[in-house]
Amino acid sequence: MGRFIAFYLPQFHPTPENDEWWGKGFTEWVSVVNAKKLYFGHKQPHIPSELGFYDLRLEETRIKQAELAKQYGVDGFCYWHYWFGNGKRLLERPFNEVLTTGKPDFPFCLAWANHSWAKKLWDKNGTQEILMEQLYPGVEDYKNHFYTLLPAFKDKRYIKVADKLFFVIHDPLASPEIKTFIETWRTLAKENGINDFYFVGKTANNRKKEQILSMGCDAVYNDDVFNIHHELPLLVKIFHWITRNIFSIPTVFKYSRAINYMVTEKDKPVDSIPVIAPNWDHSPRSGRKAILLSKPKPELFKKVVIKALAIVKDKPKENQIIIIKSWNEWGEGNYLEPDLEFGRQNLEALKSGIEEFGNN
């Protein structure tokens, strides 16, 4: 009855690149604690409680995260993975240590965050400085990518769908080369005795779904916590864009309304995976140009959990997957981990929703 897989950000540890770009010892905790209230009633900053401002180089932290997740109904972590081409990686250490130590003994899969990293320049043109460009160098690089991750693919903890390795591609339409990438990996999987991949590409509100599937993906995941935005009149959408991007006024949607659009009938097909979010507030990263969901509450998140389970219940058991966005995206105000405001209540809402649905 439903498999809940939570996106996991491996960012919270210093790296040489972040030292260079943002200052010595930088992690996203800096942005989190410095977040400001942007309007009356705005809740910021969001502060972690029992796990604290952790460093993901610590095995004990990673183990505690998995224990909490398992206790409350999360079935596995989907670690964001960064491969920029020509062998260049970032933020790989936490997952590498999960892999080599065998701890925590908790299911996992990988999500390729195939996008460039950029720094916004606060000039009148709103330009960006590319810090690390996402490249698609060709088949030899795709092979190198595959063999670098092969130990993970062979690990008994790796999450599968019908004996196929569950692998997420953040932007499956980023380059025509994605099709070649997928074909190459499918061939290599068979050659290395790991059967095949179950490729899942990101979409929003099922837009361009058929195009994504034509690239070679097996399914899409509907990663858009603002599906409510798509239901708005065009003039309202334009107004929101102008106020956010020109006048630097945050775009605010009520969480209580957004949950009506978070999971929809479009998630019923076997090749569509619903995404649920307990909260969202991007302002630690984007300041007054943020988009956010206001006044999220655990009891409302529970309703989304139950709704998602109802949407997937008629799919084959292997395909009854629900993605949680996210386990620990603190810089996006998007996390399941305990905080000072609600403690474990969002985790309890997940568990309670699962139990309530199962009893009906």
mmCIF file with all atom_site columns, N, CA, C and O in Angstrom, residues 15-16 24 58 76 98 111 120-121 146 158 167 171 180 195 200 247 256 261 270 279 281-282 326:
data_model
loop_
_atom_site.group_PDB
_atom_site.id
_atom_site.type_symbol
_atom_site.label_atom_id
_atom_site.label_alt_id
_atom_site.label_comp_id
_atom_site.label_asym_id
_atom_site.label_entity_id
_atom_site.label_seq_id
_atom_site.pdbx_PDB_ins_code
_atom_site.Cartn_x
_atom_site.Cartn_y
_atom_site.Cartn_z
_atom_site.occupancy
_atom_site.B_iso_or_equiv
_atom_site.pdbx_formal_charge
_atom_site.auth_seq_id
_atom_site.auth_comp_id
_atom_site.auth_asym_id
_atom_site.auth_atom_id
_atom_site.pdbx_PDB_model_num
ATOM 1  N N  . THR A 1 15  ? 32.387 22.193 1.220   1.00 0.00 ? 15  THR A N  1
ATOM 2  C CA . THR A 1 15  ? 33.088 21.698 0.032   1.00 0.00 ? 15  THR A CA 1
ATOM 3  C C  . THR A 1 15  ? 34.033 22.791 -0.461  1.00 0.00 ? 15  THR A C  1
ATOM 4  O O  . THR A 1 15  ? 33.774 23.986 -0.231  1.00 0.00 ? 15  THR A O  1
ATOM 5  N N  . PRO A 1 16  ? 35.096 22.429 -1.158  1.00 0.00 ? 16  PRO A N  1
ATOM 6  C CA . PRO A 1 16  ? 36.011 23.454 -1.690  1.00 0.00 ? 16  PRO A CA 1
ATOM 7  C C  . PRO A 1 16  ? 35.308 24.442 -2.612  1.00 0.00 ? 16  PRO A C  1
ATOM 8  O O  . PRO A 1 16  ? 35.610 25.640 -2.604  1.00 0.00 ? 16  PRO A O  1
ATOM 9  N N  . LYS A 1 24  ? 34.378 30.564 3.289   1.00 0.00 ? 24  LYS A N  1
ATOM 10 C CA . LYS A 1 24  ? 34.867 29.391 4.012   1.00 0.00 ? 24  LYS A CA 1
ATOM 11 C C  . LYS A 1 24  ? 33.797 28.796 4.931   1.00 0.00 ? 24  LYS A C  1
ATOM 12 O O  . LYS A 1 24  ? 33.162 29.515 5.699   1.00 0.00 ? 24  LYS A O  1
ATOM 13 N N  . LEU A 1 58  ? 28.947 13.271 9.165   1.00 0.00 ? 58  LEU A N  1
ATOM 14 C CA . LEU A 1 58  ? 28.836 12.451 10.370  1.00 0.00 ? 58  LEU A CA 1
ATOM 15 C C  . LEU A 1 58  ? 27.896 11.269 10.136  1.00 0.00 ? 58  LEU A C  1
ATOM 16 O O  . LEU A 1 58  ? 26.709 11.448 9.847   1.00 0.00 ? 58  LEU A O  1
ATOM 17 N N  . GLY A 1 76  ? 12.234 5.063  1.725   1.00 0.00 ? 76  GLY A N  1
ATOM 18 C CA . GLY A 1 76  ? 13.575 5.200  1.189   1.00 0.00 ? 76  GLY A CA 1
ATOM 19 C C  . GLY A 1 76  ? 13.896 6.647  0.886   1.00 0.00 ? 76  GLY A C  1
ATOM 20 O O  . GLY A 1 76  ? 12.998 7.498  0.782   1.00 0.00 ? 76  GLY A O  1
ATOM 21 N N  . VAL A 1 98  ? 27.525 6.571  2.636   1.00 0.00 ? 98  VAL A N  1
ATOM 22 C CA . VAL A 1 98  ? 26.394 5.651  2.818   1.00 0.00 ? 98  VAL A CA 1
ATOM 23 C C  . VAL A 1 98  ? 26.666 4.352  2.064   1.00 0.00 ? 98  VAL A C  1
ATOM 24 O O  . VAL A 1 98  ? 26.427 3.247  2.568   1.00 0.00 ? 98  VAL A O  1
ATOM 25 N N  . ALA A 1 111 ? 18.781 10.526 -7.859  1.00 0.00 ? 111 ALA A N  1
ATOM 26 C CA . ALA A 1 111 ? 18.130 11.489 -8.748  1.00 0.00 ? 111 ALA A CA 1
ATOM 27 C C  . ALA A 1 111 ? 19.211 12.399 -9.320  1.00 0.00 ? 111 ALA A C  1
ATOM 28 O O  . ALA A 1 111 ? 19.923 13.065 -8.569  1.00 0.00 ? 111 ALA A O  1
ATOM 29 N N  . LYS A 1 120 ? 23.072 34.386 -8.704  1.00 0.00 ? 120 LYS A N  1
ATOM 30 C CA . LYS A 1 120 ? 22.372 35.566 -9.182  1.00 0.00 ? 120 LYS A CA 1
ATOM 31 C C  . LYS A 1 120 ? 23.194 36.816 -8.882  1.00 0.00 ? 120 LYS A C  1
ATOM 32 O O  . LYS A 1 120 ? 23.706 36.983 -7.778  1.00 0.00 ? 120 LYS A O  1
ATOM 33 N N  . LEU A 1 121 ? 23.307 37.671 -9.881  1.00 0.00 ? 121 LEU A N  1
ATOM 34 C CA . LEU A 1 121 ? 24.012 38.936 -9.707  1.00 0.00 ? 121 LEU A CA 1
ATOM 35 C C  . LEU A 1 121 ? 22.967 40.034 -9.540  1.00 0.00 ? 121 LEU A C  1
ATOM 36 O O  . LEU A 1 121 ? 22.087 40.204 -10.378 1.00 0.00 ? 121 LEU A O  1
ATOM 37 N N  . PHE A 1 146 ? 28.019 5.952  -15.662 1.00 0.00 ? 146 PHE A N  1
ATOM 38 C CA . PHE A 1 146 ? 27.411 4.680  -15.272 1.00 0.00 ? 146 PHE A CA 1
ATOM 39 C C  . PHE A 1 146 ? 28.349 3.847  -14.396 1.00 0.00 ? 146 PHE A C  1
ATOM 40 O O  . PHE A 1 146 ? 27.947 3.368  -13.321 1.00 0.00 ? 146 PHE A O  1
ATOM 41 N N  . TYR A 1 158 ? 19.352 -0.679 -3.120  1.00 0.00 ? 158 TYR A N  1
ATOM 42 C CA . TYR A 1 158 ? 18.857 0.184  -4.196  1.00 0.00 ? 158 TYR A CA 1
ATOM 43 C C  . TYR A 1 158 ? 17.395 -0.135 -4.511  1.00 0.00 ? 158 TYR A C  1
ATOM 44 O O  . TYR A 1 158 ? 17.005 -1.286 -4.694  1.00 0.00 ? 158 TYR A O  1
ATOM 45 N N  . PHE A 1 167 ? 15.529 5.449  -11.163 1.00 0.00 ? 167 PHE A N  1
ATOM 46 C CA . PHE A 1 167 ? 16.500 6.530  -11.355 1.00 0.00 ? 167 PHE A CA 1
ATOM 47 C C  . PHE A 1 167 ? 15.767 7.746  -11.901 1.00 0.00 ? 167 PHE A C  1
ATOM 48 O O  . PHE A 1 167 ? 15.100 7.685  -12.934 1.00 0.00 ? 167 PHE A O  1
ATOM 49 N N  . ASP A 1 171 ? 15.675 17.066 -15.212 1.00 0.00 ? 171 ASP A N  1
ATOM 50 C CA . ASP A 1 171 ? 15.218 17.776 -16.414 1.00 0.00 ? 171 ASP A CA 1
ATOM 51 C C  . ASP A 1 171 ? 15.441 16.895 -17.635 1.00 0.00 ? 171 ASP A C  1
ATOM 52 O O  . ASP A 1 171 ? 16.463 16.996 -18.309 1.00 0.00 ? 171 ASP A O  1
ATOM 53 N N  . THR A 1 180 ? 20.103 9.683  -25.816 1.00 0.00 ? 180 THR A N  1
ATOM 54 C CA . THR A 1 180 ? 21.289 8.838  -25.980 1.00 0.00 ? 180 THR A CA 1
ATOM 55 C C  . THR A 1 180 ? 21.791 8.340  -24.635 1.00 0.00 ? 180 THR A C  1
ATOM 56 O O  . THR A 1 180 ? 22.200 7.182  -24.496 1.00 0.00 ? 180 THR A O  1
ATOM 57 N N  . ASN A 1 195 ? 19.923 -5.876 -15.122 1.00 0.00 ? 195 ASN A N  1
ATOM 58 C CA . ASN A 1 195 ? 18.630 -5.890 -15.812 1.00 0.00 ? 195 ASN A CA 1
ATOM 59 C C  . ASN A 1 195 ? 18.339 -4.608 -16.567 1.00 0.00 ? 195 ASN A C  1
ATOM 60 O O  . ASN A 1 195 ? 18.587 -4.518 -17.764 1.00 0.00 ? 195 ASN A O  1
ATOM 61 N N  . VAL A 1 200 ? 12.638 7.960  -14.514 1.00 0.00 ? 200 VAL A N  1
ATOM 62 C CA . VAL A 1 200 ? 11.520 8.837  -14.166 1.00 0.00 ? 200 VAL A CA 1
ATOM 63 C C  . VAL A 1 200 ? 11.947 10.286 -14.392 1.00 0.00 ? 200 VAL A C  1
ATOM 64 O O  . VAL A 1 200 ? 12.943 10.743 -13.831 1.00 0.00 ? 200 VAL A O  1
ATOM 65 N N  . PHE A 1 247 ? 8.984  44.110 -8.750  1.00 0.00 ? 247 PHE A N  1
ATOM 66 C CA . PHE A 1 247 ? 8.828  44.840 -7.495  1.00 0.00 ? 247 PHE A CA 1
ATOM 67 C C  . PHE A 1 247 ? 9.324  44.059 -6.283  1.00 0.00 ? 247 PHE A C  1
ATOM 68 O O  . PHE A 1 247 ? 9.253  44.548 -5.156  1.00 0.00 ? 247 PHE A O  1
ATOM 69 N N  . SER A 1 256 ? -3.436 25.653 2.486   1.00 0.00 ? 256 SER A N  1
ATOM 70 C CA . SER A 1 256 ? -4.750 25.011 2.589   1.00 0.00 ? 256 SER A CA 1
ATOM 71 C C  . SER A 1 256 ? -5.460 24.929 1.243   1.00 0.00 ? 256 SER A C  1
ATOM 72 O O  . SER A 1 256 ? -6.263 24.013 1.009   1.00 0.00 ? 256 SER A O  1
ATOM 73 N N  . TYR A 1 261 ? -4.718 21.007 -5.243  1.00 0.00 ? 261 TYR A N  1
ATOM 74 C CA . TYR A 1 261 ? -4.149 20.849 -6.583  1.00 0.00 ? 261 TYR A CA 1
ATOM 75 C C  . TYR A 1 261 ? -2.851 20.043 -6.582  1.00 0.00 ? 261 TYR A C  1
ATOM 76 O O  . TYR A 1 261 ? -2.308 19.730 -7.640  1.00 0.00 ? 261 TYR A O  1
ATOM 77 N N  . VAL A 1 270 ? -0.454 4.736  -14.572 1.00 0.00 ? 270 VAL A N  1
ATOM 78 C CA . VAL A 1 270 ? 0.680  4.005  -14.010 1.00 0.00 ? 270 VAL A CA 1
ATOM 79 C C  . VAL A 1 270 ? 2.002  4.697  -14.299 1.00 0.00 ? 270 VAL A C  1
ATOM 80 O O  . VAL A 1 270 ? 2.987  4.507  -13.569 1.00 0.00 ? 270 VAL A O  1
ATOM 81 N N  . ASN A 1 279 ? 5.449  21.397 3.085   1.00 0.00 ? 279 ASN A N  1
ATOM 82 C CA . ASN A 1 279 ? 5.679  22.834 3.240   1.00 0.00 ? 279 ASN A CA 1
ATOM 83 C C  . ASN A 1 279 ? 6.524  23.325 2.058   1.00 0.00 ? 279 ASN A C  1
ATOM 84 O O  . ASN A 1 279 ? 7.090  22.518 1.315   1.00 0.00 ? 279 ASN A O  1
ATOM 85 N N  . ASP A 1 281 ? 8.843  27.169 1.210   1.00 0.00 ? 281 ASP A N  1
ATOM 86 C CA . ASP A 1 281 ? 9.128  28.603 1.332   1.00 0.00 ? 281 ASP A CA 1
ATOM 87 C C  . ASP A 1 281 ? 10.559 28.817 0.862   1.00 0.00 ? 281 ASP A C  1
ATOM 88 O O  . ASP A 1 281 ? 11.517 28.575 1.588   1.00 0.00 ? 281 ASP A O  1
ATOM 89 N N  . HIS A 1 282 ? 10.706 29.283 -0.353  1.00 0.00 ? 282 HIS A N  1
ATOM 90 C CA . HIS A 1 282 ? 12.003 29.401 -1.013  1.00 0.00 ? 282 HIS A CA 1
ATOM 91 C C  . HIS A 1 282 ? 12.757 30.669 -0.613  1.00 0.00 ? 282 HIS A C  1
ATOM 92 O O  . HIS A 1 282 ? 13.858 30.932 -1.092  1.00 0.00 ? 282 HIS A O  1
ATOM 93 N N  . SER A 1 326 ? 10.243 17.422 0.573   1.00 0.00 ? 326 SER A N  1
ATOM 94 C CA . SER A 1 326 ? 11.468 16.645 0.555   1.00 0.00 ? 326 SER A CA 1
ATOM 95 C C  . SER A 1 326 ? 11.779 16.232 1.995   1.00 0.00 ? 326 SER A C  1
ATOM 96 O O  . SER A 1 326 ? 11.125 16.687 2.942   1.00 0.00 ? 326 SER A O  1
#
